[in-house]
Amino acid sequence: MLSVWHTDSMSAASLRARIRAEMSDEIKAAARKHLAIEGANLSLRAVARDLGMASSALYRYFASRDELLTALIIDAYDAVGAAAEAVPVFPTAPQRWVEIAHAVRNWALANPHEWALVYGSPVPGYQAPSDTIGSATRVIFAFARVVAEAATTGHAAAGSPVDGQLGEEFHALAELALPGMAPQLAGRAMAGWIQVCGAVSAELFGQLANTIDARREFFEFQMRGTVDWIGLKA
Amino acid sequence: MLSVWHTDSMSAASLRARIRAEMSDEIKAAARKHLAIEGANLSLRAVARDLGMASSALYRYFASRDELLTALIIDAYDAVGAAAEAVPVFPTAPQRWVEIAHAVRNWALANPHEWALVYGSPVPGYQAPSDTIGSATRVIFAFARVVAEAATTGHAAAGSPVDGQLGEEFHALAELALPGMAPQLAGRAMAGWIQVCGAVSAELFGQLANTIDARREFFEFQMRGTVDWIGLKA
DNA sequence: CTCCTTTGTGAGCACTGCTCTCAGTTAAGA
DNA sequence: TCTTAACTGAGAGCAGTGCTCACAAAGGAG
């Protein structure tokens, strides 16, 4: 739906297309800058002003403000995924989980508004186009890989099985991560990821104000609890 | 700062003041209705139109849009706190925690935009006035009471102590909940509350889309994990 | 070279939060 | 009781927003 210009039957990256892509990136960069300053209520006109162009020209690249935000969301998903993947492989599974979690938190602290865009409350009347879910899974897989490898090397507790529809959904998750993996372990991993997500959001969205100041230590405390509950062993 | 009309040295609830309070409530009710329909970007003019009054008249009651939102936030905190307090006392500590968590989740599912207002990403350039933190603690105390009582009746595991600044902050938390309570238990309770918060937000903000459909069962699964990790025993 | 798609412009529409001045009304003080 | 001051509402207006539309350059495709 977005492919106004089609690249088939012409040079794979025509000059026009490349310039267009660069312009797109410039717009996104400017938008990101504005996002970092004033928060989620991003002004297209301000972005256009920053780039020295008429606001209407911006609509040649993004059909609407929501579409620009969606592009930023996808980029943010990719960025946090990349941050998680860039973590070196630590010797034990619990360490790996905790270090990846720290990487995610560090990225969020460095890019709070982008984190809010992605994991905060949906901005307008909630859209979440399906384009995003591809990039969204990247960071989850970074965690899933840790648990899957721990499962194969016997460093993950099995835990009691889960039946019913939830059990089946856990099974489907397990098959995605590692065929033959215990479904309940996949379920605990998913819940663990949500704990990561929740801990970071709680800190960023002000839930710890006037309560916890030792933020990094508290996050570490929480993540240690998460790996314990998931059943990762050294 | 908000007390334009002072109630001292006159009848405690003068007619003017009461009418003003009623009008305030009407505005908030209309705003809540609009919030439920179109989400966080609440339009003062639309609210005023709904009430059949000029938009400028609304500023006699709330100095700005942010102040109206703050009032809604406080009400929402109170509402979720009330929902948590209304839960009947179940026989065991784990049950109590899980049932209160379900009450919180049910309230959030019934009032998703208000939940987003309170526990989602801060709307504008982040304000969070100190008026809110009083109401914010209400729901937390509902959970804290469960853990505190379990601690006194020997239904909560002690766990290994935490030192450093975080240990001191846990100690301060413990003193608030129950003087003499083990600091690390208070810390785990706080982390547990954040897990409740994170689980509800993850469901509401679309993190489970295309992954988990058995939402209630998954939430129960998560909460069972939370009480296990906190160390609550039947 | 001639088309024709693409890119950018500026005016304009409907909307927003907010301020200001200008009535009315109501409550308090002499 | 009358007067005065505080309160409440209305409307115009300002600066800003997202978005649309006709129009003008400009570049590649044939």
Short mmCIF file of C-alpha atoms (C1' of nucleotides) in Angstrom, two decimals:
data_model
loop_
_atom_site.label_atom_id
_atom_site.label_comp_id
_atom_site.label_asym_id
_atom_site.label_seq_id
_atom_site.Cartn_x
_atom_site.Cartn_y
_atom_site.Cartn_z
CA MET A 1 0.00 0.00 0.00
CA LEU A 2 2.95 2.29 0.57
CA SER A 3 4.77 1.43 -2.65
CA VAL A 4 3.82 4.43 -4.74
CA TRP A 5 6.95 4.05 -6.81
CA HIS A 6 7.59 0.52 -8.04
CA THR A 7 11.15 -0.61 -8.57
CA ASP A 8 10.45 -3.52 -10.88
CA SER A 9 11.57 -3.37 -14.52
CA MET A 10 13.91 -0.47 -13.78
CA SER A 11 17.30 -0.15 -12.18
CA ALA A 12 16.96 -1.67 -8.73
CA ALA A 13 17.89 1.56 -6.99
CA SER A 14 17.16 4.41 -9.34
CA LEU A 15 18.49 7.84 -8.50
CA ARG A 16 15.03 9.13 -7.71
CA ALA A 17 14.33 6.25 -5.38
CA ARG A 18 17.60 6.69 -3.55
CA ILE A 19 17.11 10.41 -3.08
CA ARG A 20 13.63 9.69 -1.89
CA ALA A 21 14.90 7.20 0.66
CA GLU A 22 17.49 9.67 1.89
CA MET A 23 14.86 12.38 2.23
CA SER A 24 12.70 9.91 4.12
CA ASP A 25 15.54 9.24 6.51
CA GLU A 26 16.18 12.94 7.00
CA ILE A 27 12.55 13.49 7.86
CA LYS A 28 12.59 10.62 10.32
CA ALA A 29 15.77 11.92 11.91
CA ALA A 30 14.29 15.37 12.33
CA ALA A 31 11.11 13.85 13.71
CA ARG A 32 13.11 11.79 16.18
CA LYS A 33 14.87 14.94 17.34
CA HIS A 34 11.58 16.71 17.90
CA LEU A 35 10.21 13.63 19.62
CA ALA A 36 13.09 13.66 22.06
CA ILE A 37 12.40 17.29 22.95
CA GLU A 38 8.68 17.67 23.23
CA GLY A 39 7.44 14.13 23.64
CA ALA A 40 4.80 12.14 21.86
CA ASN A 41 2.80 15.02 20.41
CA LEU A 42 4.93 15.42 17.34
CA SER A 43 4.25 18.39 15.09
CA LEU A 44 4.64 17.79 11.38
CA ARG A 45 4.86 21.50 10.72
CA ALA A 46 7.69 21.89 13.19
CA VAL A 47 9.55 19.02 11.53
CA ALA A 48 9.00 20.59 8.12
CA ARG A 49 10.20 23.95 9.42
CA ASP A 50 13.32 22.26 10.75
CA LEU A 51 14.02 20.88 7.30
CA GLY A 52 13.28 24.20 5.61
CA MET A 53 10.42 22.85 3.58
CA ALA A 54 6.69 23.46 3.38
CA SER A 55 4.63 21.25 5.62
CA SER A 56 2.62 20.02 2.68
CA ALA A 57 5.76 18.68 1.01
CA LEU A 58 6.14 16.27 3.87
CA TYR A 59 3.02 14.49 2.75
CA ARG A 60 4.86 13.34 -0.39
CA TYR A 61 6.83 11.02 1.90
CA PHE A 62 4.39 10.10 4.62
CA ALA A 63 0.68 10.00 3.96
CA SER A 64 -0.15 11.16 7.46
CA ARG A 65 1.29 11.91 10.86
CA ASP A 66 0.33 8.43 11.98
CA GLU A 67 2.32 6.90 9.14
CA LEU A 68 5.40 8.85 10.17
CA LEU A 69 4.92 7.65 13.73
CA THR A 70 4.55 4.09 12.47
CA ALA A 71 7.84 4.41 10.64
CA LEU A 72 9.46 5.71 13.80
CA ILE A 73 7.95 2.81 15.74
CA ILE A 74 9.41 0.27 13.35
CA ASP A 75 12.81 1.93 13.57
CA ALA A 76 12.59 1.95 17.35
CA TYR A 77 11.73 -1.74 17.43
CA ASP A 78 14.73 -2.42 15.25
CA ALA A 79 16.97 -0.26 17.39
CA VAL A 80 16.06 -1.94 20.64
CA GLY A 81 16.37 -5.31 18.93
CA ALA A 82 19.82 -4.38 17.67
CA ALA A 83 20.82 -3.22 21.15
CA ALA A 84 19.76 -6.59 22.55
CA GLU A 85 21.60 -8.52 19.86
CA ALA A 86 24.79 -6.54 20.37
CA VAL A 87 25.23 -7.88 23.89
CA PRO A 88 28.25 -10.21 24.12
CA VAL A 89 27.54 -13.82 25.08
CA PHE A 90 28.07 -14.19 28.81
CA PRO A 91 29.05 -17.58 30.28
CA THR A 92 25.82 -18.50 32.06
CA ALA A 93 22.17 -18.28 31.02
CA PRO A 94 21.09 -16.11 33.98
CA GLN A 95 23.89 -13.68 33.25
CA ARG A 96 22.91 -13.55 29.60
CA TRP A 97 19.31 -12.73 30.37
CA VAL A 98 20.26 -10.05 32.88
CA GLU A 99 22.80 -8.44 30.56
CA ILE A 100 20.39 -8.32 27.64
CA ALA A 101 17.83 -6.81 29.97
CA HIS A 102 20.34 -4.16 30.98
CA ALA A 103 20.98 -3.42 27.32
CA VAL A 104 17.28 -2.96 26.72
CA ARG A 105 16.99 -0.70 29.76
CA ASN A 106 20.00 1.35 28.71
CA TRP A 107 18.53 1.86 25.28
CA ALA A 108 15.24 2.93 26.83
CA LEU A 109 16.96 5.38 29.17
CA ALA A 110 18.81 6.86 26.20
CA ASN A 111 15.66 7.04 24.06
CA PRO A 112 12.80 7.42 26.50
CA HIS A 113 10.29 8.90 24.09
CA GLU A 114 10.91 6.23 21.51
CA TRP A 115 10.44 3.60 24.18
CA ALA A 116 7.17 5.26 25.12
CA LEU A 117 6.16 5.27 21.49
CA VAL A 118 6.69 1.54 21.26
CA TYR A 119 5.84 0.12 24.66
CA GLY A 120 3.74 2.91 26.10
CA SER A 121 0.08 3.59 25.62
CA PRO A 122 -0.96 3.57 21.96
CA VAL A 123 -0.91 7.19 20.85
CA PRO A 124 -4.14 7.92 18.96
CA GLY A 125 -7.14 5.63 18.52
CA TYR A 126 -4.74 2.71 18.41
CA GLN A 127 -3.64 1.42 15.05
CA ALA A 128 -0.59 -0.90 15.29
CA PRO A 129 -0.32 -1.94 11.66
CA SER A 130 0.96 -5.41 10.99
CA ASP A 131 4.19 -4.00 9.52
CA THR A 132 5.44 -3.48 13.04
CA ILE A 133 5.13 -6.99 14.45
CA GLY A 134 8.02 -8.25 12.37
CA SER A 135 10.48 -5.85 13.96
CA ALA A 136 8.80 -6.22 17.32
CA THR A 137 9.83 -9.85 17.68
CA ARG A 138 13.52 -9.13 17.29
CA VAL A 139 14.21 -8.21 20.89
CA ILE A 140 11.95 -10.99 22.12
CA PHE A 141 13.95 -13.51 20.15
CA ALA A 142 17.14 -12.27 21.79
CA PHE A 143 15.70 -13.36 25.11
CA ALA A 144 14.11 -16.48 23.65
CA ARG A 145 17.47 -17.61 22.34
CA VAL A 146 18.93 -17.51 25.83
CA VAL A 147 16.15 -19.66 27.22
CA ALA A 148 16.19 -22.05 24.28
CA GLU A 149 19.91 -22.62 24.58
CA ALA A 150 19.61 -23.11 28.32
CA ALA A 151 16.91 -25.69 27.63
CA THR A 152 19.11 -27.68 25.26
CA THR A 153 22.08 -27.62 27.64
CA GLY A 154 20.01 -28.56 30.65
CA HIS A 155 20.28 -25.20 32.33
CA ALA A 156 16.55 -24.53 32.48
CA ALA A 157 14.08 -26.11 34.88
CA ALA A 158 11.12 -27.82 33.25
CA GLY A 159 8.39 -26.73 35.61
CA SER A 160 4.86 -28.07 35.76
CA PRO A 161 2.98 -28.27 32.46
CA VAL A 162 0.13 -25.98 31.52
CA ASP A 163 -2.99 -27.35 29.83
CA GLY A 164 -5.93 -25.80 28.03
CA GLN A 165 -5.79 -23.08 25.41
CA LEU A 166 -2.95 -21.35 27.19
CA GLY A 167 -0.93 -24.57 27.04
CA GLU A 168 -1.46 -24.77 23.31
CA GLU A 169 -0.40 -21.18 22.86
CA PHE A 170 2.70 -21.84 24.95
CA HIS A 171 3.36 -24.82 22.72
CA ALA A 172 3.17 -22.65 19.63
CA LEU A 173 5.58 -20.19 21.23
CA ALA A 174 7.97 -22.99 22.12
CA GLU A 175 7.97 -24.30 18.56
CA LEU A 176 8.96 -20.82 17.35
CA ALA A 177 11.88 -20.62 19.73
CA LEU A 178 13.11 -24.20 19.69
CA PRO A 179 11.21 -27.20 18.35
CA GLY A 180 10.64 -29.65 21.17
CA MET A 181 11.09 -27.08 23.90
CA ALA A 182 8.85 -27.45 26.94
CA PRO A 183 5.77 -25.26 26.41
CA GLN A 184 5.62 -24.09 30.01
CA LEU A 185 9.21 -22.89 29.73
CA ALA A 186 8.31 -20.85 26.69
CA GLY A 187 5.39 -19.44 28.62
CA ARG A 188 7.61 -18.44 31.50
CA ALA A 189 10.06 -16.87 29.06
CA MET A 190 7.25 -14.82 27.53
CA ALA A 191 6.12 -13.72 30.98
CA GLY A 192 9.74 -12.92 31.78
CA TRP A 193 10.00 -10.68 28.75
CA ILE A 194 6.88 -8.86 29.90
CA GLN A 195 8.55 -8.40 33.27
CA VAL A 196 11.53 -6.80 31.54
CA CYS A 197 9.19 -4.58 29.61
CA GLY A 198 7.18 -3.71 32.71
CA ALA A 199 10.21 -2.95 34.83
CA VAL A 200 11.65 -0.58 32.25
CA SER A 201 8.31 1.12 31.66
CA ALA A 202 7.67 1.50 35.37
CA GLU A 203 10.98 3.26 35.80
CA LEU A 204 10.53 5.43 32.73
CA PHE A 205 6.92 6.35 33.32
CA GLY A 206 7.51 7.53 36.85
CA GLN A 207 6.15 4.63 38.89
CA LEU A 208 9.26 4.61 41.08
CA ALA A 209 9.24 8.31 41.88
CA ASN A 210 9.71 9.08 45.57
CA THR A 211 10.18 5.38 46.25
CA ILE A 212 13.24 3.88 44.61
CA ASP A 213 16.27 5.92 43.68
CA ALA A 214 18.75 3.06 43.21
CA ARG A 215 17.22 2.38 39.84
CA ARG A 216 19.88 0.19 38.31
CA GLU A 217 20.21 -1.93 41.43
CA PHE A 218 16.46 -2.35 41.65
CA PHE A 219 16.29 -3.38 38.01
CA GLU A 220 19.03 -5.91 38.62
CA PHE A 221 17.09 -7.16 41.66
CA GLN A 222 13.99 -7.59 39.51
CA MET A 223 15.80 -9.35 36.70
CA ARG A 224 17.45 -11.76 39.10
CA GLY A 225 13.98 -12.59 40.30
CA THR A 226 12.83 -13.06 36.73
CA VAL A 227 15.58 -15.54 35.82
CA ASP A 228 15.02 -17.38 39.10
CA TRP A 229 11.34 -17.77 38.37
CA ILE A 230 11.89 -18.76 34.74
CA GLY A 231 14.20 -21.43 36.08
CA LEU A 232 17.49 -20.51 34.41
CA LYS A 233 20.47 -22.10 36.13
CA ALA A 234 24.14 -21.21 35.99
CA MET B 1 -2.70 27.04 44.34
CA LEU B 2 -6.04 25.78 43.11
CA SER B 3 -8.06 27.17 46.00
CA VAL B 4 -9.42 30.30 44.35
CA TRP B 5 -12.37 30.28 46.73
CA HIS B 6 -11.47 29.77 50.35
CA THR B 7 -13.91 27.98 52.62
CA ASP B 8 -12.60 29.24 55.93
CA SER B 9 -14.71 31.59 58.02
CA MET B 10 -17.82 30.81 56.00
CA SER B 11 -20.28 27.94 55.88
CA ALA B 12 -18.24 24.84 55.20
CA ALA B 13 -20.04 24.09 51.94
CA SER B 14 -21.54 27.27 50.62
CA LEU B 15 -24.04 27.07 47.80
CA ARG B 16 -21.59 28.55 45.32
CA ALA B 17 -18.93 26.10 46.31
CA ARG B 18 -21.26 23.15 46.03
CA ILE B 19 -22.54 24.15 42.62
CA ARG B 20 -18.99 24.69 41.55
CA ALA B 21 -18.04 21.21 42.74
CA GLU B 22 -20.99 19.69 40.90
CA MET B 23 -20.06 21.52 37.73
CA SER B 24 -16.50 20.28 38.14
CA ASP B 25 -17.78 16.73 38.41
CA GLU B 26 -19.97 17.14 35.34
CA ILE B 27 -17.00 18.37 33.35
CA LYS B 28 -14.88 15.47 34.52
CA ALA B 29 -17.64 13.01 33.67
CA ALA B 30 -17.99 14.43 30.17
CA ALA B 31 -14.22 14.41 29.77
CA ARG B 32 -14.09 10.76 30.86
CA LYS B 33 -16.72 9.93 28.27
CA HIS B 34 -14.73 11.62 25.53
CA LEU B 35 -11.58 9.96 26.79
CA ALA B 36 -13.19 6.54 26.45
CA ILE B 37 -14.16 7.26 22.86
CA GLU B 38 -11.22 8.97 21.25
CA GLY B 39 -8.36 8.17 23.56
CA ALA B 40 -5.77 10.32 25.23
CA ASN B 41 -5.98 13.35 22.95
CA LEU B 42 -8.86 14.93 24.79
CA SER B 43 -10.45 18.02 23.27
CA LEU B 44 -11.59 20.67 25.73
CA ARG B 45 -13.79 22.25 23.07
CA ALA B 46 -15.54 18.97 22.43
CA VAL B 47 -16.16 18.52 26.13
CA ALA B 48 -17.53 22.07 26.37
CA ARG B 49 -19.75 21.46 23.35
CA ASP B 50 -21.07 18.33 25.03
CA LEU B 51 -22.03 20.35 28.08
CA GLY B 52 -23.57 23.13 25.97
CA MET B 53 -21.18 25.76 27.18
CA ALA B 54 -18.50 27.94 25.67
CA SER B 55 -15.04 26.46 25.72
CA SER B 56 -13.73 29.50 27.55
CA ALA B 57 -16.14 28.90 30.42
CA LEU B 58 -14.38 25.63 31.09
CA TYR B 59 -11.30 27.53 32.13
CA ARG B 60 -13.17 28.82 35.17
CA TYR B 61 -12.94 25.29 36.53
CA PHE B 62 -9.67 23.97 35.20
CA ALA B 63 -6.82 26.30 34.46
CA SER B 64 -5.64 24.19 31.54
CA ARG B 65 -6.13 20.93 29.72
CA ASP B 66 -3.30 19.44 31.72
CA GLU B 67 -5.04 20.32 34.96
CA LEU B 68 -8.21 18.57 33.82
CA LEU B 69 -6.13 15.53 32.91
CA THR B 70 -4.47 15.66 36.31
CA ALA B 71 -7.88 15.66 37.98
CA LEU B 72 -8.86 12.66 35.87
CA ILE B 73 -5.62 10.94 36.82
CA ILE B 74 -6.29 11.41 40.51
CA ASP B 75 -9.82 10.06 40.10
CA ALA B 76 -8.49 7.08 38.19
CA TYR B 77 -5.95 6.33 40.89
CA ASP B 78 -8.72 6.44 43.43
CA ALA B 79 -10.96 4.24 41.31
CA VAL B 80 -8.39 1.51 40.84
CA GLY B 81 -7.52 1.76 44.51
CA ALA B 82 -11.17 1.36 45.43
CA ALA B 83 -11.49 -1.62 43.11
CA ALA B 84 -8.55 -3.27 44.83
CA GLU B 85 -9.92 -2.55 48.29
CA ALA B 86 -13.33 -3.93 47.41
CA VAL B 87 -11.95 -7.44 46.94
CA PRO B 88 -13.20 -9.81 49.66
CA VAL B 89 -10.56 -11.32 51.92
CA PHE B 90 -9.65 -14.73 50.59
CA PRO B 91 -8.34 -17.44 52.94
CA THR B 92 -4.71 -17.59 51.82
CA ALA B 93 -2.17 -14.91 51.03
CA PRO B 94 -1.43 -16.15 47.49
CA GLN B 95 -5.14 -16.16 46.72
CA ARG B 96 -5.53 -12.66 48.09
CA TRP B 97 -2.75 -11.29 45.92
CA VAL B 98 -4.07 -13.01 42.80
CA GLU B 99 -7.64 -11.87 43.40
CA ILE B 100 -6.64 -8.26 43.98
CA ALA B 101 -4.57 -8.46 40.82
CA HIS B 102 -7.61 -9.71 38.94
CA ALA B 103 -9.64 -6.81 40.31
CA VAL B 104 -7.01 -4.37 39.08
CA ARG B 105 -6.95 -6.04 35.68
CA ASN B 106 -10.73 -6.03 35.44
CA TRP B 107 -10.85 -2.34 36.23
CA ALA B 108 -8.21 -1.69 33.60
CA LEU B 109 -10.10 -3.70 30.98
CA ALA B 110 -13.25 -1.72 31.77
CA ASN B 111 -11.44 1.63 31.71
CA PRO B 112 -8.52 1.15 29.32
CA HIS B 113 -7.95 4.80 28.51
CA GLU B 114 -7.95 5.81 32.14
CA TRP B 115 -5.46 3.06 32.85
CA ALA B 116 -3.32 4.38 30.02
CA LEU B 117 -3.61 7.86 31.46
CA VAL B 118 -2.29 6.66 34.80
CA TYR B 119 0.16 3.86 34.04
CA GLY B 120 0.93 4.56 30.40
CA SER B 121 3.43 6.96 28.94
CA PRO B 122 3.18 10.45 30.43
CA VAL B 123 1.00 12.43 28.04
CA PRO B 124 2.70 15.77 27.29
CA GLY B 125 6.12 16.94 28.45
CA TYR B 126 5.58 14.95 31.62
CA GLN B 127 4.22 16.76 34.63
CA ALA B 128 3.01 14.37 37.39
CA PRO B 129 2.21 16.91 40.12
CA SER B 130 2.66 15.78 43.68
CA ASP B 131 -1.11 15.82 44.24
CA THR B 132 -1.32 12.48 42.50
CA ILE B 133 1.08 10.42 44.60
CA GLY B 134 -1.30 10.33 47.54
CA SER B 135 -3.99 8.54 45.56
CA ALA B 136 -1.41 6.50 43.71
CA THR B 137 -0.34 4.62 46.80
CA ARG B 138 -3.83 3.33 47.57
CA VAL B 139 -3.74 0.33 45.26
CA ILE B 140 -0.16 -0.40 46.23
CA PHE B 141 -1.15 -0.53 49.87
CA ALA B 142 -3.85 -3.06 49.06
CA PHE B 143 -1.11 -5.39 47.87
CA ALA B 144 1.27 -4.37 50.65
CA ARG B 145 -1.32 -5.27 53.26
CA VAL B 146 -1.48 -8.82 51.91
CA VAL B 147 2.26 -9.25 52.14
CA ALA B 148 2.49 -7.57 55.53
CA GLU B 149 -0.16 -9.82 57.01
CA ALA B 150 1.47 -12.87 55.50
CA ALA B 151 4.72 -11.76 57.09
CA THR B 152 3.18 -11.51 60.55
CA THR B 153 1.47 -14.90 60.29
CA GLY B 154 4.56 -16.63 58.95
CA HIS B 155 3.18 -17.12 55.44
CA ALA B 156 5.94 -15.21 53.69
CA ALA B 157 9.46 -16.44 53.04
CA ALA B 158 12.20 -14.16 54.30
CA GLY B 159 14.66 -14.42 51.43
CA SER B 160 18.22 -13.21 51.39
CA PRO B 161 18.82 -9.65 52.54
CA VAL B 162 19.75 -6.78 50.27
CA ASP B 163 22.43 -4.29 51.21
CA GLY B 164 23.53 -0.92 49.94
CA GLN B 165 21.26 1.99 49.04
CA LEU B 166 18.64 -0.34 47.64
CA GLY B 167 18.53 -2.20 50.96
CA GLU B 168 17.91 1.06 52.78
CA GLU B 169 15.13 2.00 50.39
CA PHE B 170 13.59 -1.43 50.87
CA HIS B 171 13.83 -0.84 54.60
CA ALA B 172 11.96 2.45 54.25
CA LEU B 173 9.28 0.69 52.22
CA ALA B 174 8.98 -2.06 54.82
CA GLU B 175 8.54 0.48 57.61
CA LEU B 176 5.66 2.01 55.67
CA ALA B 177 3.90 -1.32 55.25
CA LEU B 178 4.64 -2.95 58.56
CA PRO B 179 7.26 -1.83 61.09
CA GLY B 180 9.78 -4.58 61.53
CA MET B 181 9.00 -6.27 58.25
CA ALA B 182 11.96 -7.79 56.38
CA PRO B 183 13.21 -5.16 53.90
CA GLN B 184 13.87 -7.68 51.14
CA LEU B 185 10.26 -8.86 51.41
CA ALA B 186 9.04 -5.31 50.94
CA GLY B 187 11.33 -5.04 47.93
CA ARG B 188 9.92 -8.20 46.42
CA ALA B 189 6.41 -6.92 47.07
CA MET B 190 7.22 -3.68 45.28
CA ALA B 191 8.67 -5.61 42.36
CA GLY B 192 5.57 -7.80 42.42
CA TRP B 193 3.32 -4.77 42.16
CA ILE B 194 5.34 -3.64 39.16
CA GLN B 195 4.78 -7.07 37.65
CA VAL B 196 1.03 -6.66 38.10
CA CYS B 197 1.27 -3.26 36.51
CA GLY B 198 3.42 -4.53 33.66
CA ALA B 199 1.23 -7.53 32.94
CA VAL B 200 -1.90 -5.41 32.71
CA SER B 201 -0.20 -2.78 30.59
CA ALA B 202 1.29 -5.38 28.26
CA GLU B 203 -2.16 -6.82 27.62
CA LEU B 204 -3.81 -3.44 27.23
CA PHE B 205 -1.12 -1.87 25.08
CA GLY B 206 -1.10 -4.69 22.57
CA GLN B 207 2.06 -6.56 23.52
CA LEU B 208 0.23 -9.89 23.45
CA ALA B 209 -1.31 -9.42 20.01
CA ASN B 210 -0.91 -12.42 17.73
CA THR B 211 0.70 -14.34 20.57
CA ILE B 212 -1.57 -14.95 23.55
CA ASP B 213 -5.33 -15.08 23.27
CA ALA B 214 -6.08 -16.77 26.59
CA ARG B 215 -5.54 -13.46 28.31
CA ARG B 216 -7.12 -14.17 31.67
CA GLU B 217 -5.37 -17.53 32.00
CA PHE B 218 -2.04 -15.98 31.07
CA PHE B 219 -2.52 -13.24 33.63
CA GLU B 220 -3.33 -15.86 36.25
CA PHE B 221 -0.19 -17.74 35.20
CA GLN B 222 1.88 -14.61 35.62
CA MET B 223 0.40 -13.74 38.98
CA ARG B 224 0.98 -17.24 40.30
CA GLY B 225 4.58 -16.75 39.31
CA THR B 226 4.65 -13.41 41.10
CA VAL B 227 3.34 -14.77 44.40
CA ASP B 228 5.71 -17.72 44.15
CA TRP B 229 8.67 -15.44 43.69
CA ILE B 230 7.60 -13.03 46.44
CA GLY B 231 7.45 -16.06 48.67
CA LEU B 232 3.81 -16.03 49.75
CA LYS B 233 2.67 -19.39 51.13
CA ALA B 234 -0.80 -20.79 51.61
"C1'" DC C 1 12.77 16.75 -27.88
"C1'" DT C 2 8.27 15.73 -25.85
"C1'" DC C 3 5.58 13.88 -22.32
"C1'" DC C 4 4.45 12.77 -17.65
"C1'" DT C 5 5.45 11.36 -13.25
"C1'" DT C 6 7.41 13.22 -9.24
"C1'" DT C 7 8.50 16.89 -5.99
"C1'" DG C 8 7.71 21.27 -3.74
"C1'" DT C 9 4.81 25.58 -2.87
"C1'" DG C 10 1.35 28.40 -0.77
"C1'" DA C 11 -3.30 29.20 0.17
"C1'" DG C 12 -6.95 27.48 2.68
"C1'" DC C 13 -10.22 24.61 5.76
"C1'" DA C 14 -11.55 22.93 10.07
"C1'" DC C 15 -9.86 22.18 14.28
"C1'" DT C 16 -7.19 22.89 18.70
"C1'" DG C 17 -5.62 25.28 23.53
"C1'" DC C 18 -5.78 29.48 25.50
"C1'" DT C 19 -6.47 34.72 26.49
"C1'" DC C 20 -9.00 38.60 26.67
"C1'" DT C 21 -12.81 41.72 27.17
"C1'" DC C 22 -17.42 42.21 28.05
"C1'" DA C 23 -21.78 41.28 30.13
"C1'" DG C 24 -24.84 39.19 33.76
"C1'" DT C 25 -25.59 37.17 38.39
"C1'" DT C 26 -24.94 36.22 42.99
"C1'" DA C 27 -23.09 36.57 47.47
"C1'" DA C 28 -21.09 39.38 51.16
"C1'" DG C 29 -20.48 43.85 53.77
"C1'" DA C 30 -21.99 48.32 55.39
"C1'" DT D 1 -31.57 47.38 52.53
"C1'" DC D 2 -28.44 48.89 49.05
"C1'" DT D 3 -23.66 48.60 47.22
"C1'" DT D 4 -19.88 46.51 45.84
"C1'" DA D 5 -17.01 43.05 44.70
"C1'" DA D 6 -16.32 38.38 43.34
"C1'" DC D 7 -17.75 34.91 40.47
"C1'" DT D 8 -19.55 32.76 36.11
"C1'" DG D 9 -20.44 32.63 31.32
"C1'" DA D 10 -20.16 34.30 26.24
"C1'" DG D 11 -17.85 35.56 22.20
"C1'" DA D 12 -14.06 37.16 19.51
"C1'" DG D 13 -9.54 36.43 18.55
"C1'" DC D 14 -4.56 34.55 18.35
"C1'" DA D 15 -1.27 31.22 17.23
"C1'" DG D 16 -0.84 26.77 16.27
"C1'" DT D 17 -2.20 22.07 14.30
"C1'" DG D 18 -3.21 18.07 10.49
"C1'" DC D 19 -4.45 17.81 6.03
"C1'" DT D 20 -6.15 18.98 1.05
"C1'" DC D 21 -5.85 21.07 -3.18
"C1'" DA D 22 -4.60 23.55 -7.28
"C1'" DC D 23 -0.48 25.10 -9.34
"C1'" DA D 24 4.44 25.53 -10.76
"C1'" DA D 25 9.09 23.79 -11.51
"C1'" DA D 26 12.06 19.73 -12.70
"C1'" DG D 27 13.77 15.51 -13.66
"C1'" DG D 28 13.68 10.82 -16.03
"C1'" DA D 29 11.44 7.78 -19.85
"C1'" DG D 30 10.06 7.16 -24.45
#
